[in-house]
Short mmCIF file of C-alpha atoms and ligand atoms in Angstrom, two decimals:
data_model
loop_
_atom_site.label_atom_id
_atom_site.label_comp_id
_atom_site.label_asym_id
_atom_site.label_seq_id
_atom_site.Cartn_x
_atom_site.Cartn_y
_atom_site.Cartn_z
CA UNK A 139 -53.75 -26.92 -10.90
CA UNK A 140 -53.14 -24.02 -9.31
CA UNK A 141 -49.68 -23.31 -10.30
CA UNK A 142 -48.39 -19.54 -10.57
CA UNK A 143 -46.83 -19.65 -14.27
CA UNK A 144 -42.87 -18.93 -13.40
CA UNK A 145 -40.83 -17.14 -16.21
CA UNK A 146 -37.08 -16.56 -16.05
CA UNK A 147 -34.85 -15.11 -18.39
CA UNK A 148 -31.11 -16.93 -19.02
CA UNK A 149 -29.10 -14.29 -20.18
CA UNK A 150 -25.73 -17.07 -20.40
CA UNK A 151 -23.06 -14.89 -21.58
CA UNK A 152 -24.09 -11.72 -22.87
CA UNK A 153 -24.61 -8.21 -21.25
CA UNK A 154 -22.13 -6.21 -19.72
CA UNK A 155 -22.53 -4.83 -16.06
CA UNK A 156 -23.70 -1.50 -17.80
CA UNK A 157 -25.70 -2.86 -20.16
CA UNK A 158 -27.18 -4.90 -17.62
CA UNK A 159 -28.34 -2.02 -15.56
CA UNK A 160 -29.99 -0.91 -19.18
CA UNK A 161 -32.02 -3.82 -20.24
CA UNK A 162 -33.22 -4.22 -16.11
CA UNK A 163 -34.67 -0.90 -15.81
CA UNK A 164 -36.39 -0.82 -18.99
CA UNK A 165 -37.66 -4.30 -18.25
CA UNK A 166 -39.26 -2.66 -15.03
CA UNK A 167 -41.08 -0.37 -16.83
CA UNK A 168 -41.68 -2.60 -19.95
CA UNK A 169 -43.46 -5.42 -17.93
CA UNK A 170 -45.53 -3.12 -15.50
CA UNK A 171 -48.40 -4.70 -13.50
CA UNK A 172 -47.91 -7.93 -14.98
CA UNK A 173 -45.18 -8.81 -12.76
CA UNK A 174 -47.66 -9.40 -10.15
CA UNK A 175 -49.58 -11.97 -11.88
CA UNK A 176 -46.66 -14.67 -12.34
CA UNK A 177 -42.97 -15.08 -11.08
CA UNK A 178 -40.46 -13.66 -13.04
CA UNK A 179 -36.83 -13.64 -12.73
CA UNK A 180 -33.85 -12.25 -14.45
CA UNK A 181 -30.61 -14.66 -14.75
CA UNK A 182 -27.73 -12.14 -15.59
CA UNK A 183 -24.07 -13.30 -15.80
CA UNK A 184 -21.93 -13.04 -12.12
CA UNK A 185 -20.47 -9.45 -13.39
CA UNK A 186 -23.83 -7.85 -13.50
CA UNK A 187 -25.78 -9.33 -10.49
CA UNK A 188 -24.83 -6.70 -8.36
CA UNK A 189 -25.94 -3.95 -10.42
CA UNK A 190 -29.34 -6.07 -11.51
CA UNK A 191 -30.08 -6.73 -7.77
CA UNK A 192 -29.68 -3.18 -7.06
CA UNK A 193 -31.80 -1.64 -9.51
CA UNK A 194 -34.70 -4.89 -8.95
CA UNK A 195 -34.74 -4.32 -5.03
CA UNK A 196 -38.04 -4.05 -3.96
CA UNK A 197 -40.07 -4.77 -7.40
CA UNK A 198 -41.49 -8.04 -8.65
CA UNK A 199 -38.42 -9.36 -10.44
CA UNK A 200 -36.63 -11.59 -8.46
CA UNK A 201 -33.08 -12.09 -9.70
CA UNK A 202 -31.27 -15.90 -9.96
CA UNK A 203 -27.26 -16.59 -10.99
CA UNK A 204 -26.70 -18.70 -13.92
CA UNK A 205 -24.08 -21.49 -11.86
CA UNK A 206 -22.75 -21.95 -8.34
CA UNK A 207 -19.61 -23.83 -6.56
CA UNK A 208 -20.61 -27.02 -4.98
CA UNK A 209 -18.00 -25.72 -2.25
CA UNK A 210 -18.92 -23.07 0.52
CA UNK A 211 -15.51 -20.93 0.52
CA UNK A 212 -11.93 -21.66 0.00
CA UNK A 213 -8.92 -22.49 -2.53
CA UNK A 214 -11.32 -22.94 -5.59
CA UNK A 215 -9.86 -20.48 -7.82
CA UNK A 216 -12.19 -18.80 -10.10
CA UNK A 217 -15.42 -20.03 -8.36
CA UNK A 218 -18.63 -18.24 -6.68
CA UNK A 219 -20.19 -19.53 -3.63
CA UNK A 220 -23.33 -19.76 -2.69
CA UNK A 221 -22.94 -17.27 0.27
CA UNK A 222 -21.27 -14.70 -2.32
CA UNK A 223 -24.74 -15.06 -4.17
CA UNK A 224 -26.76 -14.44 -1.35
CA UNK A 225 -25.41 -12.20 -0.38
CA UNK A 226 -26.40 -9.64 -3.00
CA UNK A 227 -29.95 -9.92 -2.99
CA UNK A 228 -29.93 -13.89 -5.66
CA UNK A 229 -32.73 -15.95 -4.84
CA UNK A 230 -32.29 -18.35 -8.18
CA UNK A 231 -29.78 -20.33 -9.35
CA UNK A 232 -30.09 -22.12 -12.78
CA UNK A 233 -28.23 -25.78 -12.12
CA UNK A 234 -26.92 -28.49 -14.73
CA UNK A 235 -27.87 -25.91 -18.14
CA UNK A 236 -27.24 -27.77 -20.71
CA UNK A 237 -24.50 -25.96 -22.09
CA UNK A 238 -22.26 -25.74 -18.35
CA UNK A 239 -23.33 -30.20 -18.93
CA UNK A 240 -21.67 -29.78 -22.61
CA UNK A 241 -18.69 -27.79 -22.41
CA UNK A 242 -17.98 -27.65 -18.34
CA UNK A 243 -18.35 -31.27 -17.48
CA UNK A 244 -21.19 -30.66 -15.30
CA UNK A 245 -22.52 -34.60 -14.58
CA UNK A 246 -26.05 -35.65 -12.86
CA UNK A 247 -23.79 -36.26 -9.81
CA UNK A 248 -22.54 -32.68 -10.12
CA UNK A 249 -25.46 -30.75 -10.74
CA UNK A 250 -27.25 -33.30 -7.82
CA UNK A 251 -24.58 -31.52 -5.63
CA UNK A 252 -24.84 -28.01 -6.70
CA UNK A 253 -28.47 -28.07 -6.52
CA UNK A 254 -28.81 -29.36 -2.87
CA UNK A 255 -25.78 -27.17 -1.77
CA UNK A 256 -28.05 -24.36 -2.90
CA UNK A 257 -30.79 -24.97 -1.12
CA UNK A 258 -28.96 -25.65 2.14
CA UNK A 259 -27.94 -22.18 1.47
CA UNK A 260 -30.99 -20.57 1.05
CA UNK A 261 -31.32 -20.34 -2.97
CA UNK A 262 -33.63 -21.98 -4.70
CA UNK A 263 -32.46 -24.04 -8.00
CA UNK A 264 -33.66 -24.46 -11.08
CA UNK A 265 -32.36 -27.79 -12.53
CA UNK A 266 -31.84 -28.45 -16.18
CA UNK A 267 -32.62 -31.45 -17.88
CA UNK A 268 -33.34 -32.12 -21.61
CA UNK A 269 -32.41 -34.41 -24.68
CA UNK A 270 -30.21 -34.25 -27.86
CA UNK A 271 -31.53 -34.61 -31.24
CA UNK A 272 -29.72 -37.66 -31.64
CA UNK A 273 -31.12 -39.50 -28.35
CA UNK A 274 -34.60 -38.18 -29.46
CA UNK A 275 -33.99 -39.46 -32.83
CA UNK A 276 -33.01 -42.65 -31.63
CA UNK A 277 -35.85 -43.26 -29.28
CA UNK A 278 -34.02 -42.23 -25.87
CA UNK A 279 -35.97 -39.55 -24.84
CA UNK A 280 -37.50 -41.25 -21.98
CA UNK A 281 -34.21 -42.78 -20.44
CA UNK A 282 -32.30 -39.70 -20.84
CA UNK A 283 -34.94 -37.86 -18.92
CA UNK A 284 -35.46 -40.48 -16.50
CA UNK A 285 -31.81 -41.03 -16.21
CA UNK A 286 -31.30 -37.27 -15.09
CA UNK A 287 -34.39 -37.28 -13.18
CA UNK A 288 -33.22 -39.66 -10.96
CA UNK A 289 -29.56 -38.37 -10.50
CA UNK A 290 -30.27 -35.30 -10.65
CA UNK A 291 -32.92 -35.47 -7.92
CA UNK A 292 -33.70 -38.93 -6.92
CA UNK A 293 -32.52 -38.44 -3.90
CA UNK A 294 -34.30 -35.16 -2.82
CA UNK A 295 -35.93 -34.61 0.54
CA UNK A 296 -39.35 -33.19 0.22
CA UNK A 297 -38.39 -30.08 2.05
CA UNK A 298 -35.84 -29.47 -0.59
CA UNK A 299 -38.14 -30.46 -3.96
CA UNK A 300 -40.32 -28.08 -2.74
CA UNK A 301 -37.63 -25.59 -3.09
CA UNK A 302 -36.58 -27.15 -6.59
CA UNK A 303 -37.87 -25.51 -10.25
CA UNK A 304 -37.61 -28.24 -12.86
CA UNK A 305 -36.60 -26.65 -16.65
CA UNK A 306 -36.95 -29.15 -19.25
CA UNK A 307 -34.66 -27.75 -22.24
CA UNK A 308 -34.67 -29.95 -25.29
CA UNK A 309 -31.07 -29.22 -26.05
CA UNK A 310 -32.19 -29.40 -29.95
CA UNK A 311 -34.67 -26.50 -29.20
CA UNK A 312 -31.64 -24.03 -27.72
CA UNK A 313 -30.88 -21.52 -29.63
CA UNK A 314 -32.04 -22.96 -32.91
CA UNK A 315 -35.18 -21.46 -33.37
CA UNK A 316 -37.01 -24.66 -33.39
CA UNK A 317 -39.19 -24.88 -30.97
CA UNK A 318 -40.51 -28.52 -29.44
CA UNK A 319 -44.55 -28.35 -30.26
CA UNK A 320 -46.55 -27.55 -27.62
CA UNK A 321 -47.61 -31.49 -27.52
CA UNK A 322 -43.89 -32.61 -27.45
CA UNK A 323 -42.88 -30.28 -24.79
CA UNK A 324 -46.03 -31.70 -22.79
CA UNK A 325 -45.60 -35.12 -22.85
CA UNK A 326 -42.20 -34.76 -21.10
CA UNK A 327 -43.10 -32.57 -19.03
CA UNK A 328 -45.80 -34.59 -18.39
CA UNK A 329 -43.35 -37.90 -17.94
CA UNK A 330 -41.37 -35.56 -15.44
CA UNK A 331 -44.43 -35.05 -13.37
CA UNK A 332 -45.39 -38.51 -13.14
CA UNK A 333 -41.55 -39.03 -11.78
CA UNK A 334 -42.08 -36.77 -9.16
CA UNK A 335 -45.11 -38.37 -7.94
CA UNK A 336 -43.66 -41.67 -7.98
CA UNK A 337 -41.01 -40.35 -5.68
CA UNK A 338 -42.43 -37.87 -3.44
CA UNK A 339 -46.67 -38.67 -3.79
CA UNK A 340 -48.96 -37.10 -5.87
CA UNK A 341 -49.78 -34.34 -4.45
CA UNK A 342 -46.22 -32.68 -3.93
CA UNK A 343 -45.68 -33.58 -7.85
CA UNK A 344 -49.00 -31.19 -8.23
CA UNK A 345 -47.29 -28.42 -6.33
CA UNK A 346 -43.79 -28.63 -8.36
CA UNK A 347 -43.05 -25.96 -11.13
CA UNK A 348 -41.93 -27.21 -14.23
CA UNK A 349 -40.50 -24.80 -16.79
CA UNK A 350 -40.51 -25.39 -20.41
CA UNK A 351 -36.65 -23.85 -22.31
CA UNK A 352 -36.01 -23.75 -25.98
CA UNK A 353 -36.63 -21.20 -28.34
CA UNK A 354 -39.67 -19.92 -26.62
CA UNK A 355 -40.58 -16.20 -27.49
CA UNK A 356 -43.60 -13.42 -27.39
CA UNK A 357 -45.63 -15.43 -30.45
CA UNK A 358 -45.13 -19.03 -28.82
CA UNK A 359 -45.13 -18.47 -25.07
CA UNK A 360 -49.49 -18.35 -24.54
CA UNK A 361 -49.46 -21.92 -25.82
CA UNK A 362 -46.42 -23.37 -24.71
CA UNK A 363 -47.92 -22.70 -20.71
CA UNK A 364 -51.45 -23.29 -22.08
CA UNK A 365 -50.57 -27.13 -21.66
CA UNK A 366 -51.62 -28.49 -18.58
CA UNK A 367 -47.96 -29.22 -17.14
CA UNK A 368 -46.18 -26.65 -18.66
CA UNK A 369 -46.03 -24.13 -15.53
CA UNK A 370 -43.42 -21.13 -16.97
CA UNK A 371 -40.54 -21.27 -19.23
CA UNK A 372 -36.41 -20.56 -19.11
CA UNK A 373 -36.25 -18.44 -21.98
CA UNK A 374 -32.40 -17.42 -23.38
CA UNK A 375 -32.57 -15.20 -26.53
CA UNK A 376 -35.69 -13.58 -26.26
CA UNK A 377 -35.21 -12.89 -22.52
CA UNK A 378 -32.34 -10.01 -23.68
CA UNK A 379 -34.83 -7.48 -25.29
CA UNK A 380 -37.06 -5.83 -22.45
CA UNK A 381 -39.63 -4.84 -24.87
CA UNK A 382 -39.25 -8.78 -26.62
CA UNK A 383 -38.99 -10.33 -23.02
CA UNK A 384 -42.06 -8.16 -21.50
CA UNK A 385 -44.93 -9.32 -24.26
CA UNK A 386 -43.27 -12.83 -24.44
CA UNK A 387 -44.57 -12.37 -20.54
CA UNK A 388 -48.17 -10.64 -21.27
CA UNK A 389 -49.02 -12.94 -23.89
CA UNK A 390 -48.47 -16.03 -21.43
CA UNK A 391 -50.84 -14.48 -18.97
CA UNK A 392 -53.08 -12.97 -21.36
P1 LIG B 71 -33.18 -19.99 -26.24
O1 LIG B 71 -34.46 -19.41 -25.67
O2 LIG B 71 -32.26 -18.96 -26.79
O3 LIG B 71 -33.47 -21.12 -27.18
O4 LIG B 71 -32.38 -20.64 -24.99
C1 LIG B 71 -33.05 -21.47 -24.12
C2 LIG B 71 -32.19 -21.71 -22.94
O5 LIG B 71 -31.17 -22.36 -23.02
C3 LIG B 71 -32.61 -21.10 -21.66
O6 LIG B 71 -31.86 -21.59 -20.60
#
């Protein structure tokens, strides 16, 4: 299809600015040339993007914030703007994780906000959606997804889907070492697609990146983004060992 694979590491809460600065450089020289073959993108926590964007100036990984306010500046104690992100070299922003939807109340109408606040900025989102276990297991995939699809996005210009990275992140695949099959992950990911094209045409759904997040790591990754709509992954744990994160990256392209 045409679609330049697009992998981003999550780091959520781990790394200190220091450490940070570690895992980055070694990451530089761990992933070499083949950051010029796909998109790849670090997502450290607030502390340590000014030290990542630093040290990543200039080389082919780009660097993307894990939240943003829905505000542009004022009394919102303990929040970071999207100007404040900008401002030091972000050009990502993951949007409606699954974890800030769990324990930080982040709703559809929320992360619909947040995402096209970003973009109006100048970053470009990445917005979360996935299932639990228990609406998989009771048959609710395809409303959950659709259900976040639409609020989520629904009402997106084409100007700013364009802008937009999908993830879809089982939420029963985070962190738990179980991985959705390659065919489960597609057939979402295929669903999502066909979404997109009912909104915005066919072709712009073509264009749109859709990551795959959940467990996904240096033995899984080649055919995870082997499936046909599976364009790139949000990877959390493995993303947080250079050497780990950097053949998790080869072996996709390779
Ligand atoms: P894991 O790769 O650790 O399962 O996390 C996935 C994730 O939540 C990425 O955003």
């Amino acid at each position: 299809m045409g679609r330049r694979l697009f992998i981003a590491g999550n780091w959520k809460m781990n790394k200190t600015a220091s450490e940070a600065a570690d895992l980055v450089s070694k990451l530089k020289t761990e992933i070499g040339a083949a950051a010029g073959k796909v998109t790849v993108a670090v997502c450290p926590p607030f502390t340590a993007l000014d030290r990542v964007c630093g040290i990543l100036k200039g080389s082919n990984i780009a660097v993307g914030a894990q939240n943003l306010s829905d505000k542009a500046s004022g009394a919102y104690t303990g929040e970071v703007s999207a100007s404040m992100l900008l401002d030091l070299g972000v050009r990502y922003v993951i949007v409606g994780h699954s974890e800030r939807r769990q324990y930080y109340g982040d709703t559809n109408e929320i992360v619909n906000k947040k995402a096209k606040f970003a973009i109006s900025a100048g970053l470009l989102p990445i917005v979360c959606v996935g299932e639990t276990l228990q609406e998989r297991e009771a048959g609710r995939m395809k409303d959950v997804i659709t259900t976040q699809f639409k609020g989520c996005l629904g009402n997106f210009t084409k100007e700013e889907i364009l802008k937009t990275t999908i993830a879809y992140e089982p939420v029963w695949a985070i962190g738990t070492g179980k991985t959705a099959t390659p065919a489960q992950a597609q057939e979402v990911h295929a669903l999502i697609r066909s979404m997109l094209s009912g909104v915005f045409g066919a072709d712009l759904a073509e264009q749109i990146i859709i990551q795959y997040g959940g467990s996904v790591k240096a033995d899984n990754s080649k055919e995870l983004m082997g499936q046909k709509d599976i364009d790139g992954a949000l990877v959390g744990g493995a993303s947080l060992d250079p050497a780990g994160f950097a053949k998790l990256i080869i072996n996709a392209i390779g």
